[in-house]
Tab-separated table of C-alpha atoms in Angstrom:
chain	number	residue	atom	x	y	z
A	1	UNK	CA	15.066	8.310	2.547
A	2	UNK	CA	17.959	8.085	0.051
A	3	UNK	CA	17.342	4.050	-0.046
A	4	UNK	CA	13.344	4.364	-1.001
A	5	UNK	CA	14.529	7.878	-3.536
A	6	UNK	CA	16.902	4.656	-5.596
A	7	UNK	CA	14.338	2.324	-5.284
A	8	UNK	CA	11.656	3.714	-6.973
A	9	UNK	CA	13.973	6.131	-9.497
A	10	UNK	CA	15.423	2.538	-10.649
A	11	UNK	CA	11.725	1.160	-10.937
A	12	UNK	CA	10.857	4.057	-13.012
A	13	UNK	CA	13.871	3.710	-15.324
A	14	UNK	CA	12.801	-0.236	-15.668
A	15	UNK	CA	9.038	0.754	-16.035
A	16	UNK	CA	9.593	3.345	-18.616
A	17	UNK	CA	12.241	1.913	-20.499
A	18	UNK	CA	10.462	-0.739	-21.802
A	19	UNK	CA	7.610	-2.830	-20.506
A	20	UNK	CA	5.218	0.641	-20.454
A	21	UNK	CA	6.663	1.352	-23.410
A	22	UNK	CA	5.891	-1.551	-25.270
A	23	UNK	CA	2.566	-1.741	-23.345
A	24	UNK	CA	1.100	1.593	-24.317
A	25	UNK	CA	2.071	1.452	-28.188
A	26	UNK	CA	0.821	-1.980	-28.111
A	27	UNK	CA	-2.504	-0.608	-27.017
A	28	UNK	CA	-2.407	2.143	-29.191
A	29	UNK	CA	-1.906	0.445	-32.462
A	30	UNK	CA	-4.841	-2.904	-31.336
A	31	UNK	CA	-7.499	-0.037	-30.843
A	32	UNK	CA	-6.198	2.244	-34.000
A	33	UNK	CA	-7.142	-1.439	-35.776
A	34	UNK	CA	-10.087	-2.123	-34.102
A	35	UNK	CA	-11.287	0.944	-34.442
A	36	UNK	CA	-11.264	1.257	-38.070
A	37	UNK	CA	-8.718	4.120	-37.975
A	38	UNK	CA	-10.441	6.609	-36.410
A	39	UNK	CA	-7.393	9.464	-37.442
A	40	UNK	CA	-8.599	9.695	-40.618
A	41	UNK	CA	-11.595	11.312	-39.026
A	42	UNK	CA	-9.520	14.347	-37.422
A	43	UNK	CA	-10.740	16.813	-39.134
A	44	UNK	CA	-14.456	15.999	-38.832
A	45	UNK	CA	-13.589	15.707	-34.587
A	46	UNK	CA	-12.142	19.185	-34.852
A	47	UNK	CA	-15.116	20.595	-36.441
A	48	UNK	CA	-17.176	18.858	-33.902
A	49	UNK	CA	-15.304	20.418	-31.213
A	50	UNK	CA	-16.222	23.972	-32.447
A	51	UNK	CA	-19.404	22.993	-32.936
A	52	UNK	CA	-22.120	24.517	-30.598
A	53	UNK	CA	-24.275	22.503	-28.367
A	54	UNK	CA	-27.923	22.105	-28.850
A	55	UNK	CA	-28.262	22.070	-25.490
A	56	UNK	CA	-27.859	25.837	-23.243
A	57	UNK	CA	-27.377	26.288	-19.916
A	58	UNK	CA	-27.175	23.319	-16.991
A	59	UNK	CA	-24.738	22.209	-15.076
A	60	UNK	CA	-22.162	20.207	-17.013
A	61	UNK	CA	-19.673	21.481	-19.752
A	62	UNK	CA	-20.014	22.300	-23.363
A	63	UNK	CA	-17.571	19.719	-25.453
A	64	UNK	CA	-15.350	22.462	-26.454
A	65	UNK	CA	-15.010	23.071	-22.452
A	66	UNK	CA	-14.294	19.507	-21.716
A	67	UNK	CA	-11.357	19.873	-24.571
A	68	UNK	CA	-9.932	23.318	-23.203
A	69	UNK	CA	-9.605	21.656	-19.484
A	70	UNK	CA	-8.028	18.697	-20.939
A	71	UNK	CA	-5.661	20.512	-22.674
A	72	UNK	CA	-4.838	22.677	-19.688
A	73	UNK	CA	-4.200	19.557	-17.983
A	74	UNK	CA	-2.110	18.071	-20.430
A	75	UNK	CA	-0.317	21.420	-22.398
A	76	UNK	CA	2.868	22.538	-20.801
A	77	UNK	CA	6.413	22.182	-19.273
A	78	UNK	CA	6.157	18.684	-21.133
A	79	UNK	CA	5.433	20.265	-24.610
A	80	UNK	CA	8.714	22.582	-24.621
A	81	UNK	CA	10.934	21.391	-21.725
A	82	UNK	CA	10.331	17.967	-22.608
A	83	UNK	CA	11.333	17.668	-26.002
A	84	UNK	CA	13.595	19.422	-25.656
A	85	UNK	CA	15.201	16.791	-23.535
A	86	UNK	CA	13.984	13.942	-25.644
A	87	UNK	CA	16.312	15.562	-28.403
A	88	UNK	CA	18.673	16.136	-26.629
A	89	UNK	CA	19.090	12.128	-25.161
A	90	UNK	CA	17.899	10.539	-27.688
A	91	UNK	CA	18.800	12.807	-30.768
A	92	UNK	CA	16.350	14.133	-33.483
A	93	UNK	CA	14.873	11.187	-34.605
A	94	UNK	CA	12.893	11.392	-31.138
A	95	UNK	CA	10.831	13.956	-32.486
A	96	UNK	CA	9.804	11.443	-34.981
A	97	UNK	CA	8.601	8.652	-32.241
A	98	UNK	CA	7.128	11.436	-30.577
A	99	UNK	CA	4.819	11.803	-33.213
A	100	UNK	CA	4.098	9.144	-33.890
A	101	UNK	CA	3.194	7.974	-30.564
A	102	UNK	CA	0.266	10.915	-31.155
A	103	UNK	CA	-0.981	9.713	-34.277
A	104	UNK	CA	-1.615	6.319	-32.503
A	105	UNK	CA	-2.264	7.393	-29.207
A	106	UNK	CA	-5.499	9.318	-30.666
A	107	UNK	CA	-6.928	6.015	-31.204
A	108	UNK	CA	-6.708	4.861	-27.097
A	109	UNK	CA	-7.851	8.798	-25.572
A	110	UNK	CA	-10.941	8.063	-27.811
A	111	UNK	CA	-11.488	4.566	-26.646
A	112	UNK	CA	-10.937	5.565	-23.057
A	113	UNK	CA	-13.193	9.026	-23.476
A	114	UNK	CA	-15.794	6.503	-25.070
A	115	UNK	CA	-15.905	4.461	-22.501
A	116	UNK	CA	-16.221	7.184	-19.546
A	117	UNK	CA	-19.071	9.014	-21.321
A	118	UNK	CA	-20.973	5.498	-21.619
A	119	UNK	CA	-20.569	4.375	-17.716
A	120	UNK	CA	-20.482	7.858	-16.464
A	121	UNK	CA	-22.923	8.603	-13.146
A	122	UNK	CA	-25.169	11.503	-12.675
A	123	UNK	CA	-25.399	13.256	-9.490
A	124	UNK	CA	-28.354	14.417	-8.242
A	125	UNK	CA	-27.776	18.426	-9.562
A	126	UNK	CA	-27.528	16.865	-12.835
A	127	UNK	CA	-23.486	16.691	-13.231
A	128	UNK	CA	-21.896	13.893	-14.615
A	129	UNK	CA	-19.105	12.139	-13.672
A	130	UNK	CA	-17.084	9.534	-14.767
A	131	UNK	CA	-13.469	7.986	-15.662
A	132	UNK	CA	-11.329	5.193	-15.554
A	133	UNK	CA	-13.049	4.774	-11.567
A	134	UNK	CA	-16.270	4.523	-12.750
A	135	UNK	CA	-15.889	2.444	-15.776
A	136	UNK	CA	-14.533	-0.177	-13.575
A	137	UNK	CA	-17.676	0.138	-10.854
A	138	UNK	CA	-20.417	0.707	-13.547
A	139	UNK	CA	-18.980	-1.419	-16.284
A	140	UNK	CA	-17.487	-3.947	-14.599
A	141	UNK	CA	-18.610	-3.988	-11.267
A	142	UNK	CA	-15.366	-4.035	-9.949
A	143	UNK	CA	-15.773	-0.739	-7.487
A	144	UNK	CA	-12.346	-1.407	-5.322
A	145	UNK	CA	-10.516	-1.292	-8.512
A	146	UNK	CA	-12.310	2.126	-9.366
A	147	UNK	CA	-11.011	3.051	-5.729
A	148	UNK	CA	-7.436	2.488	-6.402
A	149	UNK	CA	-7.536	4.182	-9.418
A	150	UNK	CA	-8.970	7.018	-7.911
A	151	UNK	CA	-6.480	7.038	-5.190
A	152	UNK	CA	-4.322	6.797	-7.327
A	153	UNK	CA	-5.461	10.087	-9.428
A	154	UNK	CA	-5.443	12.405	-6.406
A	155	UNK	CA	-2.136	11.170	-5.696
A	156	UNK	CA	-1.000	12.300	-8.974
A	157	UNK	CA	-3.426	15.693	-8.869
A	158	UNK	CA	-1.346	16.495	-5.668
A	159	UNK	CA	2.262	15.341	-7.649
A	160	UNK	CA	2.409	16.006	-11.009
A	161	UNK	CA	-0.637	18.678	-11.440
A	162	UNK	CA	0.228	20.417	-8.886
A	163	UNK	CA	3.229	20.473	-6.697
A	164	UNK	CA	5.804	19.960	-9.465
A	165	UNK	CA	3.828	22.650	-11.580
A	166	UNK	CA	4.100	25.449	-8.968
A	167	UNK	CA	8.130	24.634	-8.272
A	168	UNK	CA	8.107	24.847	-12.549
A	169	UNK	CA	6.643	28.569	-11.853
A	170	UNK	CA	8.810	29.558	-9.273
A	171	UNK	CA	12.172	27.873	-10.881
A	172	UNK	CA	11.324	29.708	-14.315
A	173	UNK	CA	10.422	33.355	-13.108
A	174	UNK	CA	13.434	32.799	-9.972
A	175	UNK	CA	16.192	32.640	-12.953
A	176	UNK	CA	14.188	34.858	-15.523
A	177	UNK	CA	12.866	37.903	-13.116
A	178	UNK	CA	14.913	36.954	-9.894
A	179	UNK	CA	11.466	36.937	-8.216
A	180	UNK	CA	11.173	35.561	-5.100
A	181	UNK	CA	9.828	31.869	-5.158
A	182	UNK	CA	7.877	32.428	-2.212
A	183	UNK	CA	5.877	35.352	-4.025
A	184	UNK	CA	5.966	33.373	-6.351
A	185	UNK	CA	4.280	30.394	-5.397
A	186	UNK	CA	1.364	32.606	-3.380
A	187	UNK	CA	0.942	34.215	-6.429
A	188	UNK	CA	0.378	31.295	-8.002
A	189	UNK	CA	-1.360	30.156	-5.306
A	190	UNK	CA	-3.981	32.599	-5.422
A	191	UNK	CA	-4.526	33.001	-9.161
A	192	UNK	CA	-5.177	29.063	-9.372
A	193	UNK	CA	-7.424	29.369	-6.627
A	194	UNK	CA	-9.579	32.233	-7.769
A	195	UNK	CA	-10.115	29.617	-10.284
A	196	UNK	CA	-10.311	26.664	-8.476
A	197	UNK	CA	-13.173	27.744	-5.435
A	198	UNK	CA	-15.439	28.559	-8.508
A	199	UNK	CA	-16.367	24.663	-9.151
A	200	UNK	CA	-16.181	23.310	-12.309
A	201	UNK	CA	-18.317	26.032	-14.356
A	202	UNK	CA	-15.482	28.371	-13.468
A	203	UNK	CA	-12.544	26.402	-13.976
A	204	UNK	CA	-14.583	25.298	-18.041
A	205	UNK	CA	-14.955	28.853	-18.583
A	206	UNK	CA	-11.476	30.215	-18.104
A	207	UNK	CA	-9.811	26.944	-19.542
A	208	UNK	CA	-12.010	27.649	-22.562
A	209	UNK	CA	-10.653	31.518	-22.758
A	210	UNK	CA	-6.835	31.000	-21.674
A	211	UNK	CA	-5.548	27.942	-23.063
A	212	UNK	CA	-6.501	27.916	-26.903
A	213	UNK	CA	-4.874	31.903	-26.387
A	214	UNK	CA	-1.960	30.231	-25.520
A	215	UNK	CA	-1.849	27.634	-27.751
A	216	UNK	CA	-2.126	29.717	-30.544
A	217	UNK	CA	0.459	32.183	-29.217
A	218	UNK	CA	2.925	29.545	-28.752
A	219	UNK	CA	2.546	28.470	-32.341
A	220	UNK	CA	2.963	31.425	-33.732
A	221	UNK	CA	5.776	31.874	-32.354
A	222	UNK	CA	6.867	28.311	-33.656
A	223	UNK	CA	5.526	29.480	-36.676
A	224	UNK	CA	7.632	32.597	-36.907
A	225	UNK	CA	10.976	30.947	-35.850
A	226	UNK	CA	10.499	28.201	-38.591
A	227	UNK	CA	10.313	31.230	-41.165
A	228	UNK	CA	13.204	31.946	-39.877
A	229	UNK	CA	14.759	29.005	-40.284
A	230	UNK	CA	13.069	27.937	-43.335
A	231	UNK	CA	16.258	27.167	-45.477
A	232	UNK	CA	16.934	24.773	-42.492
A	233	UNK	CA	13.682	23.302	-42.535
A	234	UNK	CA	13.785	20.488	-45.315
A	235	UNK	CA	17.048	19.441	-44.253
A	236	UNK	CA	16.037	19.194	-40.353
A	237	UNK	CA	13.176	16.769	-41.866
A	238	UNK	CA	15.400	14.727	-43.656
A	239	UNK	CA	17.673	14.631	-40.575
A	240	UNK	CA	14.423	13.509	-37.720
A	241	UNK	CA	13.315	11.502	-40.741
A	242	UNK	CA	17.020	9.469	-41.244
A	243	UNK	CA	18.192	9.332	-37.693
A	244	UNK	CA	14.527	7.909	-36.544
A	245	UNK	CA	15.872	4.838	-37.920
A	246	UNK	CA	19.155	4.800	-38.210
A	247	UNK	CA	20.408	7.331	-35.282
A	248	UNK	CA	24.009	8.239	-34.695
A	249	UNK	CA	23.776	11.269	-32.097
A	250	UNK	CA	21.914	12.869	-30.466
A	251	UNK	CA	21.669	17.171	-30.779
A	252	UNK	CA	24.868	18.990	-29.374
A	253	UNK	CA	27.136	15.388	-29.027
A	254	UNK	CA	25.110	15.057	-25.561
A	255	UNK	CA	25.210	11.580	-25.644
A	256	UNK	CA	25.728	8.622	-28.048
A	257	UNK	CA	22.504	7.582	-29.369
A	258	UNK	CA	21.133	3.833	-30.643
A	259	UNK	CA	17.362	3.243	-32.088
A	260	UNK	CA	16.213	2.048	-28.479
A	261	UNK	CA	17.375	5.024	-26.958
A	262	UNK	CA	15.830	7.539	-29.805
A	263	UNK	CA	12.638	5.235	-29.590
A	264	UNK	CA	12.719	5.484	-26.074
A	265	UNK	CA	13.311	8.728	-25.479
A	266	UNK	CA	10.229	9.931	-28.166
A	267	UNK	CA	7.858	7.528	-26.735
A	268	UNK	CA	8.188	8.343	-23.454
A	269	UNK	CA	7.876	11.910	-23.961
A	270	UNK	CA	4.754	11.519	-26.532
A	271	UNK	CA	3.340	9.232	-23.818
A	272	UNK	CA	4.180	11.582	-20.704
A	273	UNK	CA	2.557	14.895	-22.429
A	274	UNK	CA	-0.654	13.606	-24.193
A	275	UNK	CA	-1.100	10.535	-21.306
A	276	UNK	CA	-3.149	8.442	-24.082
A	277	UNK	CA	-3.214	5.403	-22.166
A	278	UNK	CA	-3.395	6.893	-18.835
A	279	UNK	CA	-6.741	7.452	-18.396
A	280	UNK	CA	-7.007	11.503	-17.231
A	281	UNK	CA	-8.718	12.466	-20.074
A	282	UNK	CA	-11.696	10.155	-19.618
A	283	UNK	CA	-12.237	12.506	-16.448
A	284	UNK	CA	-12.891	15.580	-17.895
A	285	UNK	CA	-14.416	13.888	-21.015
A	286	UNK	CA	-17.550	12.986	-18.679
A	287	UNK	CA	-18.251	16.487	-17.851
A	288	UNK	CA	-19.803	16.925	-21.264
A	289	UNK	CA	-23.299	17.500	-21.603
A	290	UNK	CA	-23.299	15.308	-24.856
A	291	UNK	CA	-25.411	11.988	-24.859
A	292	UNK	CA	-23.282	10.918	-27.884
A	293	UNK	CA	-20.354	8.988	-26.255
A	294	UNK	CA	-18.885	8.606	-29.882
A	295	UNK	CA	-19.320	12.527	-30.409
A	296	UNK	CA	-16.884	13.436	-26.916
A	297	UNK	CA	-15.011	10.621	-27.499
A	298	UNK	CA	-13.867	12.052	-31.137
A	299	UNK	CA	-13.758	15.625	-29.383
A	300	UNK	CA	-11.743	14.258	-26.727
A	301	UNK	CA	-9.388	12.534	-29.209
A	302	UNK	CA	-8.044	15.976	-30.637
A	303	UNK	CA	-6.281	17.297	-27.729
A	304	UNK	CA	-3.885	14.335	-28.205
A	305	UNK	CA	-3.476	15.618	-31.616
A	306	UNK	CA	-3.132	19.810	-31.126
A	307	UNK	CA	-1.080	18.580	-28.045
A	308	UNK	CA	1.672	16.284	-29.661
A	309	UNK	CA	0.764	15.853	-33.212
A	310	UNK	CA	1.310	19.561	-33.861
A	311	UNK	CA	2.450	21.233	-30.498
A	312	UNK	CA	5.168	18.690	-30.211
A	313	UNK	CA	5.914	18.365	-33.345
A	314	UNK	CA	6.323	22.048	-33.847
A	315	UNK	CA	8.867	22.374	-30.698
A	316	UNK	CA	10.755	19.583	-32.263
A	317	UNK	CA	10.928	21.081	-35.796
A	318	UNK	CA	12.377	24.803	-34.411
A	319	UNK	CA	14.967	23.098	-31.938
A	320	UNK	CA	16.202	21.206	-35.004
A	321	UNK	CA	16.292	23.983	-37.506
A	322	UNK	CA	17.892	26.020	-34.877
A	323	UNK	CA	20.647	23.878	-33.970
A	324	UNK	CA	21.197	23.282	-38.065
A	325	UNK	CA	21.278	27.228	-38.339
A	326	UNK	CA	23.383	27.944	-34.996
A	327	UNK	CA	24.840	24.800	-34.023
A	328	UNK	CA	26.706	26.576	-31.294
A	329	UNK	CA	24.191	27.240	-29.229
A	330	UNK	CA	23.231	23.758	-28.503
A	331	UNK	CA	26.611	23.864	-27.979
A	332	UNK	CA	26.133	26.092	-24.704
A	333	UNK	CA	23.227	24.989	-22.623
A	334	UNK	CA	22.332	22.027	-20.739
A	335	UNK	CA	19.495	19.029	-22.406
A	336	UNK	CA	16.753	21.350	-20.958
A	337	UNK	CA	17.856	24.543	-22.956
A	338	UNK	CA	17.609	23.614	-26.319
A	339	UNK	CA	14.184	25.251	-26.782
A	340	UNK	CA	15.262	28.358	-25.164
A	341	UNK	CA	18.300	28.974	-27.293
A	342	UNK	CA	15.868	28.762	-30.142
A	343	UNK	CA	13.902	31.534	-28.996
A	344	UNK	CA	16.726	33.480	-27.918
A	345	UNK	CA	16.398	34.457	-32.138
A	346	UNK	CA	12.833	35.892	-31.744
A	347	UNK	CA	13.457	39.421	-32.355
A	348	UNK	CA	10.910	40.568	-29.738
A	349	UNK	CA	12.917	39.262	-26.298
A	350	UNK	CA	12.656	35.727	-27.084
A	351	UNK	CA	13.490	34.594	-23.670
A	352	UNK	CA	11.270	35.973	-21.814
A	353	UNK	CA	8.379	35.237	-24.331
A	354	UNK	CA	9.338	31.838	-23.249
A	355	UNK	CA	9.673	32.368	-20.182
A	356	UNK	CA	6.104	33.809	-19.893
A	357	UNK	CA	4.642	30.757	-22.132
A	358	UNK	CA	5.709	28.276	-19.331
A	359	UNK	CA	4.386	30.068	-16.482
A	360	UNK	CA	0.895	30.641	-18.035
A	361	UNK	CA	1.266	26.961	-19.061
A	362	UNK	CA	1.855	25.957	-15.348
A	363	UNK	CA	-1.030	27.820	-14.219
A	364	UNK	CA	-3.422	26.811	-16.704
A	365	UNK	CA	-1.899	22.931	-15.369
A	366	UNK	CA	-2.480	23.672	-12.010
A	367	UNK	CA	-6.268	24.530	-12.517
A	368	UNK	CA	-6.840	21.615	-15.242
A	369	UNK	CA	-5.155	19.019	-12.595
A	370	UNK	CA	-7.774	20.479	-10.077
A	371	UNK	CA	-10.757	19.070	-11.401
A	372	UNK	CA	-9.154	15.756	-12.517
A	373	UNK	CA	-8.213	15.320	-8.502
A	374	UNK	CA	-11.360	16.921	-7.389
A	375	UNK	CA	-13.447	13.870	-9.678
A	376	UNK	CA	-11.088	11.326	-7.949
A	377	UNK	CA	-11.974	12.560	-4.602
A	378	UNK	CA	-15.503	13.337	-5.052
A	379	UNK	CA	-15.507	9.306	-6.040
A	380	UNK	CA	-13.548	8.092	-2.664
A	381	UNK	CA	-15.242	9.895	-0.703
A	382	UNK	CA	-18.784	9.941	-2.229
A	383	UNK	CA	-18.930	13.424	-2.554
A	384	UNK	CA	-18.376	14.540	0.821
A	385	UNK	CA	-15.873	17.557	1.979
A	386	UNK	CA	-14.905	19.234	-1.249
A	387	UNK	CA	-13.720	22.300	0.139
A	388	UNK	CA	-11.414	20.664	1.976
A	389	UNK	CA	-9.901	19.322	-0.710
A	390	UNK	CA	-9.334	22.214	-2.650
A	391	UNK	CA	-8.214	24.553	0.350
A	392	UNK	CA	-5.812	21.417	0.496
A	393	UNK	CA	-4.560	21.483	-3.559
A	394	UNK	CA	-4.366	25.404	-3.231
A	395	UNK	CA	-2.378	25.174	-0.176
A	396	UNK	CA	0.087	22.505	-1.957
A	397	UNK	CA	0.711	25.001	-4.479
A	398	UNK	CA	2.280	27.496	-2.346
A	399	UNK	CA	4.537	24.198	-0.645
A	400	UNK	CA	5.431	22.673	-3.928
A	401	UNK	CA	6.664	26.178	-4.948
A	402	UNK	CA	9.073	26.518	-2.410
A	403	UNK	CA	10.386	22.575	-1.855
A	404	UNK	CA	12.955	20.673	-3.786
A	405	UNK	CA	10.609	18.154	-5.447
A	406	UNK	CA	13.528	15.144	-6.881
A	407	UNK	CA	11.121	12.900	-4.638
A	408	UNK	CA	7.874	13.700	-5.779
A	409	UNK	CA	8.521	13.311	-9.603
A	410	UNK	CA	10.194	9.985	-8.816
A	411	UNK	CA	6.884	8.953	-7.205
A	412	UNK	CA	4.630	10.612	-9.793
A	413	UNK	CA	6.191	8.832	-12.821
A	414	UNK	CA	5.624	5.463	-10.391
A	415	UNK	CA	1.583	6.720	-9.919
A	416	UNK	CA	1.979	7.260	-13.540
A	417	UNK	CA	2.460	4.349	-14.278
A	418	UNK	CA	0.188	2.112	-11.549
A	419	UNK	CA	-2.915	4.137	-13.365
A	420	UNK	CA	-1.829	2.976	-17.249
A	421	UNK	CA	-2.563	-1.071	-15.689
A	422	UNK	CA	-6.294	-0.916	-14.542
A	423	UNK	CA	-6.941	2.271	-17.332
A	424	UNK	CA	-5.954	-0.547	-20.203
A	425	UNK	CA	-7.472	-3.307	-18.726
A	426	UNK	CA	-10.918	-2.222	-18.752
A	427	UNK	CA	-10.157	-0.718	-22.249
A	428	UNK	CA	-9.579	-4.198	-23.358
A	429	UNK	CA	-12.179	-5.797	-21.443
A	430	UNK	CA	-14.819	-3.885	-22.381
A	431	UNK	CA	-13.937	-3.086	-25.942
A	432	UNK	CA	-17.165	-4.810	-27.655
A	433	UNK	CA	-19.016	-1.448	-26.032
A	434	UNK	CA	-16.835	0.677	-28.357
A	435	UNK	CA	-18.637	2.073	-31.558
A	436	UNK	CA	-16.603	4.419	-33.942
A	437	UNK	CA	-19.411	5.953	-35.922
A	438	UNK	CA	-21.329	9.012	-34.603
């Protein structure tokens, strides 16, 4: 096993390092061109988002719903945890490449959200459903590419969205509460799965009620701490802003630090948290009951921006101003910690605030991730044994809970990175489709 573990860990590091890199913000800045910058038109997609539907009732999801579950699936361990490692490695100027790999990346979630609501298929109760797998069968007729991809999806459902998520859960309350991980994980089992047996109506509805709570509450927070920090706050600017391009070090001395490795580092986490590129979002996206692909697909495009442009960013800004105020205590914890020794200064037990935040992040992952793999397998298997399936994801969260899971994100960065290839190609090849103006 050890043998296949180095194989694909040094695949990953050659993947991710460059050639994905390079691939992804090369796509991101052709359709932010093509597109006629659709950024600038952020503010109109949020209002849009908020915006009630003409149409009541049926089966499929409101466009605020189809945001919430995207943002479930995408909001998380990646948001703190993971910049807090990208500082860490590749010093503060990754928060800079972070964001800006948002900005851009808004322009390929709405040409890939586009795209799914334009070749999505309607089942016979008057769902829809679409994605990456169907753009390739309906739009380019190429159905064993929309099988791989699809395969590919529910590999990454069972990995990423929801094994490694419940082991998150059990790792965070095991060293916070000392709970046990195997109450734990059935705990998370079941809460997920109340959730999950409901169907898709269920799983809109609470995404819609829990995750904008959360986002807000973990912004306040952010919020809160950078008051605190405020006289650190222009110069922790001026410090992401300087070593972006001219880096010397990363936070704490952790390692030495060149432009590659802060570009790197930023990238890949901007990349890894909104997955602009990889083609997830397009899923949910075609659960709306819009008829307006250009209307979902501008919807669509904000959770890249509330999830990196400002979640991220945010993160990023308090580790900084933290480590300015109390360099110390970046002194004293591992890459991973940074974010919690910033909240260790919330005067209202700032630890386990955090501590809470990532579990109720997990879950809401864990039910997001659901529907994404339940799409992928209602397309391989034309709609056939859906129960089994999700007796199947709820029973994986109770395993991935209680395994070590090295192994499994290994492979899910690989499955990562298999679905960016066909998601971009079809993106390119069936570009002249794309309109930008609702």
């Amino acid at each position: 096993m050890q043998p296949v573990f180095t194989f694909i860990q040094s695949t990953n590091q050659f993947l991710w390092s460059g050639p994905l890199l390079f691939l992804l913000m090369g796509t991101h800045l052709y359709f932010t061109m093509k597109l006629d910058f659709p950024q600038k038109n952020i503010f109109k997609a949020i209002r849009l988002s908020v915006t009630p539907s003409k149409k009541e009732g049926g089966n499929n999801l409101s466009v605020f719903a189809t945001l919430s579950t995207t943002l479930a699936a995408t909001l998380g361990t990646g948001n703190i945890i993971g910049v807090s490692t990208a500082v860490a490695l590749g010093g503060p100027g990754a928060i800079f490449w972070c964001w800006a790999t948002g900005i851009l990346g808004m322009a390929t979630a709405y040409a890939e959200c586009f795209l799914s609501v334009r070749f999505r298929s309607r089942r016979p109760d008057g769902t829809y459903q679409g994605g990456p797998m169907y753009v390739w069968e309906n739009g380019l007729h190429r159905p064993w590419v929309g099988k791989f991809y699809g395969f590919l999806t529910l590999a990454a459902a069972f990995g990423v969205g929801c094994t490694t998520q419940s082991n998150s859960i059990t790792q965070t309350t095991s060293l916070s509460f000392g709970l046990n991980p195997h109450i734990a994980g059935l705990a998370a089992a079941v809460l997920a799965g109340l959730v999950i047996v409901g169907g898709i109506r269920s799983i809109g509805n609470v995404c819609m009620k829990i995750v904008p709570f959360l986002a807000v509450l973990y912004t306040a927070a952010c919020l809160f701490l950078l008051f605190l920090n405020r006289d650190a706050l222009l110069p922790a600017i001026k410090l992401i802003l300087a070593h972006a391009l001219s880096p010397r070090a990363a936070v704490g001395g952790a390692v030495g630090s060149s432009l590659i490795v802060t570009a790197r580092y930023g990238i890949a986490r901007g990349l890894f948290t909104n997955e602009a590129g990889i083609g997830t979002a397009a899923i949910a996206a075609a659960a709306s009951e819009t008829d307006n692909p250009a209307h979902q697909a501008y919807v669509s495009m904000t959770a890249v921006f509330w999830d990196t442009v400002v979640m991220c960013l945010l993160s990023g800004l308090v580790i900084v101003t933290n480590t300015i105020r109390h360099p110390f205590s970046a002194l004293k914890v591992n890459e991973a910690g940074l974010t919690e020794a910033a909240f260790a200064y919330l005067p209202f037990g700032g630890s386990v605030f955090l501590s809470l935040c990532l579990v109720a992040f997990a879950i809401t992952t864990l039910i997001g991730w659901s529907y994404l793999g339940e799409q992928a397998y209602r397309y391989i298997t034309g709609n056939k044994g859906i129960f089994f399936y999700k007796v199947a994801y709820i029973v994986m969260i109770y395993i991935g809970a209680v395994l070590p899971l090295n192994l499994v994100w290994e492979c899910t960065d690989l499955i990562n990175a298999m679905m960016v290839l066909p998601n971009v190609a079809a993106l390119f090849l069936l570009q002249k489709h794309l309109r930008h103006k609702l």
